[in-house]
Each structure stands twice: as structure tokens, then as C-alpha cells.
Coordinates of N, CA and C in Angstrom, one line a residue:
E401 N 1.1 -1.5 -0.1 CA 0.1 0.3 -0.2 C 1.1 1.4 0.0
T402 N 1.6 1.3 0.1 CA 3.1 1.9 0.4 C 3.5 2.9 -0.8
E403 N 3.4 2.1 -1.1 CA 4.6 2.1 -3.0 C 3.1 2.5 -3.7
R404 N 1.8 1.8 -3.2 CA 0.6 2.7 -4.4 C 0.6 4.1 -3.9
V405 N 0.7 4.4 -2.7 CA 0.3 6.1 -2.6 C 1.4 6.9 -2.3
M406 N 3.0 6.6 -2.6 CA 4.2 6.7 -3.5 C 3.7 7.1 -4.9
I407 N 3.6 6.7 -5.5 CA 2.5 6.7 -7.2 C 2.0 7.6 -7.2
K408 N 0.6 7.2 -6.5 CA -0.6 7.8 -6.6 C -0.1 9.6 -5.9
Y409 N 1.3 9.2 -5.0 CA 2.6 10.7 -4.5 C 2.7 11.5 -6.1
A410 N 3.7 10.4 -7.1 CA 4.5 11.4 -8.3 C 2.9 12.1 -8.8
E411 N 2.0 11.2 -9.4 CA 1.2 11.7 -10.0 C 0.6 13.6 -9.3
T412 N 0.2 13.5 -8.2 CA -0.4 14.6 -7.7 C 0.3 15.7 -7.5
Q413 N 2.0 15.7 -7.9 CA 2.7 16.6 -7.3 C 3.6 16.2 -8.1
D414 N 3.1 15.9 -9.0 CA 4.4 16.1 -10.1 C 5.9 15.7 -9.3
V415 N 6.1 14.8 -9.0 CA 7.4 14.4 -9.1 C 7.8 13.1 -9.5
P416 N 8.8 13.1 -9.9 CA 9.4 12.0 -10.8 C 9.8 10.8 -9.9
L417 N 9.3 10.1 -10.0 CA 9.3 8.3 -9.7 C 10.0 7.3 -10.4
F418 N 11.5 7.1 -10.7 CA 11.9 5.8 -11.7 C 11.7 4.5 -10.3
G419 N 11.2 4.0 -11.2 CA 11.5 2.8 -10.6 C 12.1 1.1 -10.8
I420 N 13.2 0.8 -10.0 CA 14.1 0.1 -10.7 C 13.7 -2.2 -9.9
C421 N 13.4 -3.0 -11.5 CA 13.6 -3.5 -10.5 C 11.4 -4.0 -10.4
R422 N 11.4 -3.5 -8.6 CA 10.6 -4.4 -8.2 C 9.0 -3.4 -8.4
G423 N 10.0 -1.6 -8.6 CA 9.0 -0.7 -8.9 C 8.8 -0.5 -10.5
L424 N 9.5 -1.6 -11.2 CA 8.8 -1.6 -12.3 C 7.3 -2.6 -12.1
Q425 N 7.5 -3.6 -11.3 CA 6.2 -4.4 -11.5 C 5.4 -4.1 -10.0
M426 N 5.3 -2.5 -9.3 CA 4.4 -1.4 -8.6 C 4.5 -1.1 -9.9
V427 N 4.9 0.2 -10.6 CA 4.6 1.2 -11.2 C 3.1 -0.4 -12.4
A428 N 3.5 -1.0 -12.7 CA 2.1 -1.7 -13.9 C 1.2 -1.9 -13.5
T429 N 2.0 -3.2 -11.8 CA 1.0 -3.5 -11.7 C -0.5 -2.4 -11.3
Y430 N -0.1 -1.1 -10.6 CA -0.5 0.0 -10.5 C -1.6 0.2 -11.6
Y431 N -1.4 0.3 -12.7 CA -1.7 1.0 -14.2 C -2.4 0.1 -14.2
G432 N -3.0 -1.9 -14.0 CA -3.7 -2.4 -14.7 C -2.8 -4.1 -15.0
A433 N -1.5 -3.8 -15.2 CA -0.8 -5.1 -15.1 C -0.5 -5.7 -14.8
S434 N 0.0 -7.0 -14.8 CA -0.6 -8.4 -13.8 C 0.6 -9.2 -13.7
L435 N 1.3 -9.6 -12.9 CA 2.2 -9.8 -12.7 C 2.3 -11.4 -13.2
K436 N 3.6 -12.0 -13.8 CA 3.6 -13.1 -14.3 C 4.8 -13.8 -14.2
K437 N 4.7 -15.0 -13.2 CA 6.6 -16.3 -13.4 C 7.2 -15.7 -14.5
V438 N 8.4 -16.0 -14.6 CA 9.6 -16.1 -15.7 C 10.3 -16.7 -15.2
D439 N 10.3 -17.5 -16.2 CA 11.6 -18.0 -15.9 C 12.6 -17.9 -16.5
G440 N 14.4 -18.1 -16.2 CA 15.2 -17.5 -16.9 C 15.9 -16.2 -16.9
H441 N 15.0 -15.6 -15.6 CA 15.5 -13.9 -15.6 C 15.8 -14.3 -13.9
V442 N 17.2 -14.8 -13.1 CA 17.4 -14.2 -12.0 C 18.7 -15.4 -12.3
R443 N 19.6 -13.7 -11.8 CA 20.8 -13.7 -11.2 C 21.4 -14.4 -13.1
V444 N 21.2 -13.0 -14.5 CA 21.8 -14.2 -15.8 C 21.6 -12.1 -16.3
D445 N 22.3 -12.3 -17.5 CA 21.9 -11.1 -18.2 C 21.8 -11.7 -19.5
H446 N 20.9 -10.9 -20.6 CA 20.4 -10.7 -21.9 C 20.4 -9.5 -21.9
P447 N 19.7 -9.8 -23.6 CA 20.2 -8.3 -24.1 C 18.5 -7.6 -24.2
V448 N 18.1 -6.5 -24.1 CA 17.2 -6.2 -24.9 C 16.7 -5.6 -25.6
S449 N 15.7 -4.6 -26.0 CA 15.2 -4.5 -27.9 C 13.9 -4.2 -27.4
G450 N 13.9 -2.3 -28.4 CA 12.9 -1.9 -29.0 C 13.6 -0.8 -28.9
M451 N 12.4 0.4 -27.9 CA 12.9 1.8 -28.4 C 14.0 2.0 -27.3
I452 N 14.3 0.9 -26.5 CA 15.5 0.9 -25.5 C 16.2 -0.3 -26.1
S453 N 17.4 -0.4 -26.7 CA 18.3 -1.3 -27.0 C 19.2 -1.4 -26.4
R454 N 19.8 -2.8 -25.4 CA 20.8 -3.0 -24.8 C 21.7 -4.1 -25.4
E455 N 23.0 -4.2 -25.6 CA 23.4 -5.7 -26.1 C 23.4 -6.9 -23.9
T456 N 22.8 -6.0 -23.7 CA 23.6 -6.7 -21.9 C 22.8 -6.0 -21.5
V457 N 21.8 -6.2 -20.3 CA 21.1 -5.8 -18.7 C 21.3 -6.9 -18.0
N458 N 21.6 -7.2 -16.4 CA 21.5 -8.0 -15.8 C 19.8 -8.3 -15.0
S459 N 19.5 -9.2 -14.2 CA 18.2 -9.9 -14.4 C 18.5 -10.0 -12.8
F460 N 17.8 -9.9 -12.7 CA 17.0 -10.6 -10.8 C 15.5 -11.2 -10.5
H461 N 15.0 -10.7 -10.9 CA 13.3 -11.3 -10.8 C 12.7 -12.1 -11.3
G462 N 11.9 -13.3 -10.9 CA 11.0 -13.8 -11.2 C 9.8 -14.3 -11.5
M463 N 9.1 -13.0 -11.4 CA 8.0 -12.1 -11.9 C 8.2 -11.2 -13.1
G464 N 7.1 -11.1 -13.8 CA 7.5 -10.1 -14.9 C 6.5 -9.5 -15.6
I465 N 6.6 -8.8 -15.9 CA 5.2 -8.4 -16.9 C 5.1 -8.3 -18.6
K466 N 3.6 -8.5 -19.1 CA 4.1 -9.2 -20.3 C 3.6 -8.6 -21.4
N467 N 2.8 -7.5 -20.4 CA 1.5 -6.2 -21.2 C 1.4 -5.2 -20.2
V468 N 1.0 -4.3 -21.3 CA 0.9 -3.4 -20.6 C 0.3 -1.9 -21.0
S469 N -1.0 -0.9 -20.7 CA -1.6 -0.1 -21.6 C -2.0 1.5 -21.5
S470 N -2.5 2.1 -21.4 CA -2.4 3.0 -21.7 C -2.7 3.0 -20.0
P471 N -2.4 4.1 -19.2 CA -1.3 5.1 -19.8 C 0.3 4.6 -20.0
L472 N 0.6 4.1 -19.7 CA 2.0 3.3 -20.0 C 2.4 2.9 -21.0
V473 N 3.6 3.4 -21.8 CA 4.2 3.1 -23.2 C 5.6 2.2 -22.5
E474 N 5.1 0.7 -23.2 CA 6.6 -0.2 -23.4 C 7.6 0.3 -24.6
L475 N 8.8 0.4 -23.0 CA 9.7 0.9 -24.4 C 11.0 0.1 -24.4
C476 N 10.8 -1.4 -23.7 CA 11.6 -3.0 -24.4 C 11.4 -3.8 -23.6
R477 N 11.7 -4.6 -24.0 CA 11.5 -6.4 -24.3 C 13.1 -7.4 -24.4
S478 N 12.7 -8.4 -23.9 CA 14.0 -9.2 -23.4 C 13.3 -9.9 -24.5
D479 N 14.1 -11.1 -25.4 CA 13.8 -11.9 -26.0 C 13.2 -13.0 -25.8
D480 N 12.2 -13.2 -25.1 CA 11.1 -14.2 -24.1 C 10.2 -13.1 -23.4
G481 N 10.0 -11.8 -24.5 CA 8.6 -11.3 -23.9 C 8.8 -10.8 -22.6
V482 N 9.4 -10.0 -21.9 CA 9.2 -9.8 -20.3 C 9.4 -8.7 -20.7
I483 N 9.1 -7.5 -20.7 CA 9.0 -6.3 -20.0 C 10.3 -5.5 -18.9
E484 N 10.9 -5.0 -20.3 CA 12.0 -5.1 -19.4 C 12.4 -3.1 -19.3
A485 N 11.1 -1.9 -20.0 CA 11.4 -1.0 -19.6 C 10.2 -0.6 -19.6
I486 N 9.2 0.9 -18.6 CA 8.3 1.2 -19.1 C 8.9 3.2 -18.5
Q487 N 7.1 3.6 -19.2 CA 7.2 5.2 -18.4 C 5.8 5.1 -19.0
H488 N 5.3 6.3 -18.0 CA 4.5 7.1 -18.1 C 3.4 7.3 -19.7
E489 N 3.0 8.1 -20.1 CA 3.1 8.7 -21.2 C 3.1 10.9 -20.6
K490 N 2.2 10.3 -19.5 CA 2.2 12.4 -19.2 C 2.4 12.5 -18.1
F491 N 2.6 11.3 -17.0 CA 3.7 11.7 -15.8 C 5.1 11.6 -15.9
K492 N 5.5 11.8 -14.7 CA 6.8 11.3 -15.1 C 7.5 10.5 -14.1
I493 N 6.8 9.5 -14.5 CA 6.5 8.1 -13.6 C 8.1 7.3 -15.0
A494 N 8.9 6.3 -14.5 CA 9.7 5.6 -15.4 C 10.2 4.6 -14.4
A495 N 10.0 2.8 -15.3 CA 11.1 2.3 -14.7 C 11.6 1.1 -15.5
V496 N 13.2 0.2 -15.2 CA 13.4 -0.8 -15.4 C 13.5 -1.9 -15.0
M497 N 13.1 -2.7 -15.5 CA 13.5 -3.9 -14.5 C 14.9 -4.7 -14.0
W498 N 15.5 -4.5 -15.4 CA 17.2 -4.4 -14.6 C 17.5 -3.2 -13.5
H499 N 18.8 -4.0 -12.9 CA 19.6 -2.9 -12.0 C 21.2 -2.7 -12.2
P500 N 20.3 -0.9 -12.6 CA 22.3 -0.2 -13.3 C 22.7 0.0 -12.0
E501 N 22.2 -0.4 -11.0 CA 23.4 0.0 -9.3 C 23.9 -0.9 -9.4
R502 N 23.7 -2.4 -9.4 CA 24.7 -3.9 -9.7 C 25.9 -4.3 -11.0
V503 N 26.1 -2.6 -11.3 CA 26.9 -3.0 -12.4 C 28.2 -2.6 -12.1
E504 N 29.5 -3.5 -11.9 CA 30.0 -2.4 -10.7 C 31.7 -1.3 -12.6
G505 N 31.2 0.3 -11.7 CA 31.7 0.9 -13.1 C 30.3 0.9 -14.4
F506 N 29.2 1.4 -13.3 CA 28.1 2.1 -14.0 C 28.1 2.5 -15.0
S507 N 27.1 2.0 -16.1 CA 26.6 1.8 -17.7 C 26.8 3.2 -18.1
I508 N 28.0 4.2 -18.9 CA 27.5 5.1 -19.3 C 26.1 5.3 -19.9
E509 N 25.7 3.6 -20.3 CA 24.3 4.0 -20.7 C 23.2 4.5 -19.8
D510 N 23.5 3.8 -18.7 CA 23.0 3.7 -17.8 C 22.5 5.9 -17.3
I511 N 23.8 5.6 -16.7 CA 23.9 6.8 -16.0 C 23.5 8.0 -17.1
D512 N 23.6 7.9 -19.1 CA 22.9 8.8 -19.5 C 21.1 9.3 -19.5
M513 N 20.5 7.0 -19.5 CA 19.0 7.6 -19.5 C 19.4 7.6 -18.1
V514 N 19.3 7.8 -17.2 CA 19.0 8.6 -15.5 C 18.8 9.5 -15.5
S515 N 19.9 10.6 -15.7 CA 20.1 11.7 -16.2 C 19.1 12.2 -17.0
R516 N 18.7 11.4 -18.2 CA 17.9 12.4 -19.0 C 16.3 12.3 -18.4
F517 N 16.1 11.1 -18.1 CA 14.7 10.6 -16.3 C 14.6 12.7 -15.7
Y518 N 15.8 12.2 -15.1 CA 15.8 13.8 -14.4 C 15.5 14.9 -14.7
D519 N 16.4 14.7 -15.7 CA 16.3 16.5 -16.5 C 14.7 16.4 -16.8
G520 N 14.3 15.2 -17.5 CA 13.0 16.0 -18.4 C 11.8 14.9 -18.5
G521 N 12.2 14.0 -16.9 CA 10.9 13.1 -16.2 C 10.7 12.0 -18.0
R522 N 11.1 11.8 -18.9 CA 12.0 10.0 -19.7 C 12.9 9.8 -19.8
L523 N 12.8 8.0 -20.0 CA 14.3 7.9 -20.1 C 14.4 7.9 -21.5
I524 N 13.5 7.7 -23.0 CA 14.0 8.3 -24.0 C 12.8 9.1 -24.9

């Protein structure tokens, strides 16, 4: 319930909210998506493609999202169809399933992405 209150606060107060892993799961379910058990996403690296493409992102989750609808926009998926990044159409709310903070020597792509989000409220 605390996380739902935080998402609502981000909406009503125009506060940027950037979710990581469970953060994406919470944002997606807040807007009506359903969590599904996923295989092959615990302690592995894998590519993502879509509006955000990466050769490798890390993965530490056993639950994922397969579909989102308005007001969320899917930004990328893994090869097996799990959504890996989303953003809100209107509010400064976005999230990724990978953990930028768990990479030794932060990725310049992740630094740029997070900077872009806090500069303008969008991942792309």
C-alpha cells in the first residue's frame, strides 16, 4: 500500500518517480498490468530491444510483466517477451527491470538514461 501511495503522490505532485525491478512491477500493476512468473531471469544477463536496446542488462527477478496498456508505454522487452522498461505517457514516472546500481563501474548508457529521466521525466 505504501508503494501505491507513493505512485499516487508522484502523479498528483508532479514528482519524478524512477522504479527499478520491483519498482517497475509496482508501477505496472498500479496501472492494471498483471505479474506473471517468468523463467530464466534470475542472476543472468540478457539483451533487450525496442525503443531502448542494449546488448546486455542484468536480471534478478522471477516475476515479470508481459503486457501494459495506456497510460503506460512499453520501451523494451527481453527476447522471451518480458517487458524490461516502461514510462508513463503523461507523468514523470518510468521504470526498468534491470539493476543499474548492481553493475561494477556504472554503465554510461544507464547514467545517460537516468540523467535524461531526471532532466525531463522521460527515459527516451
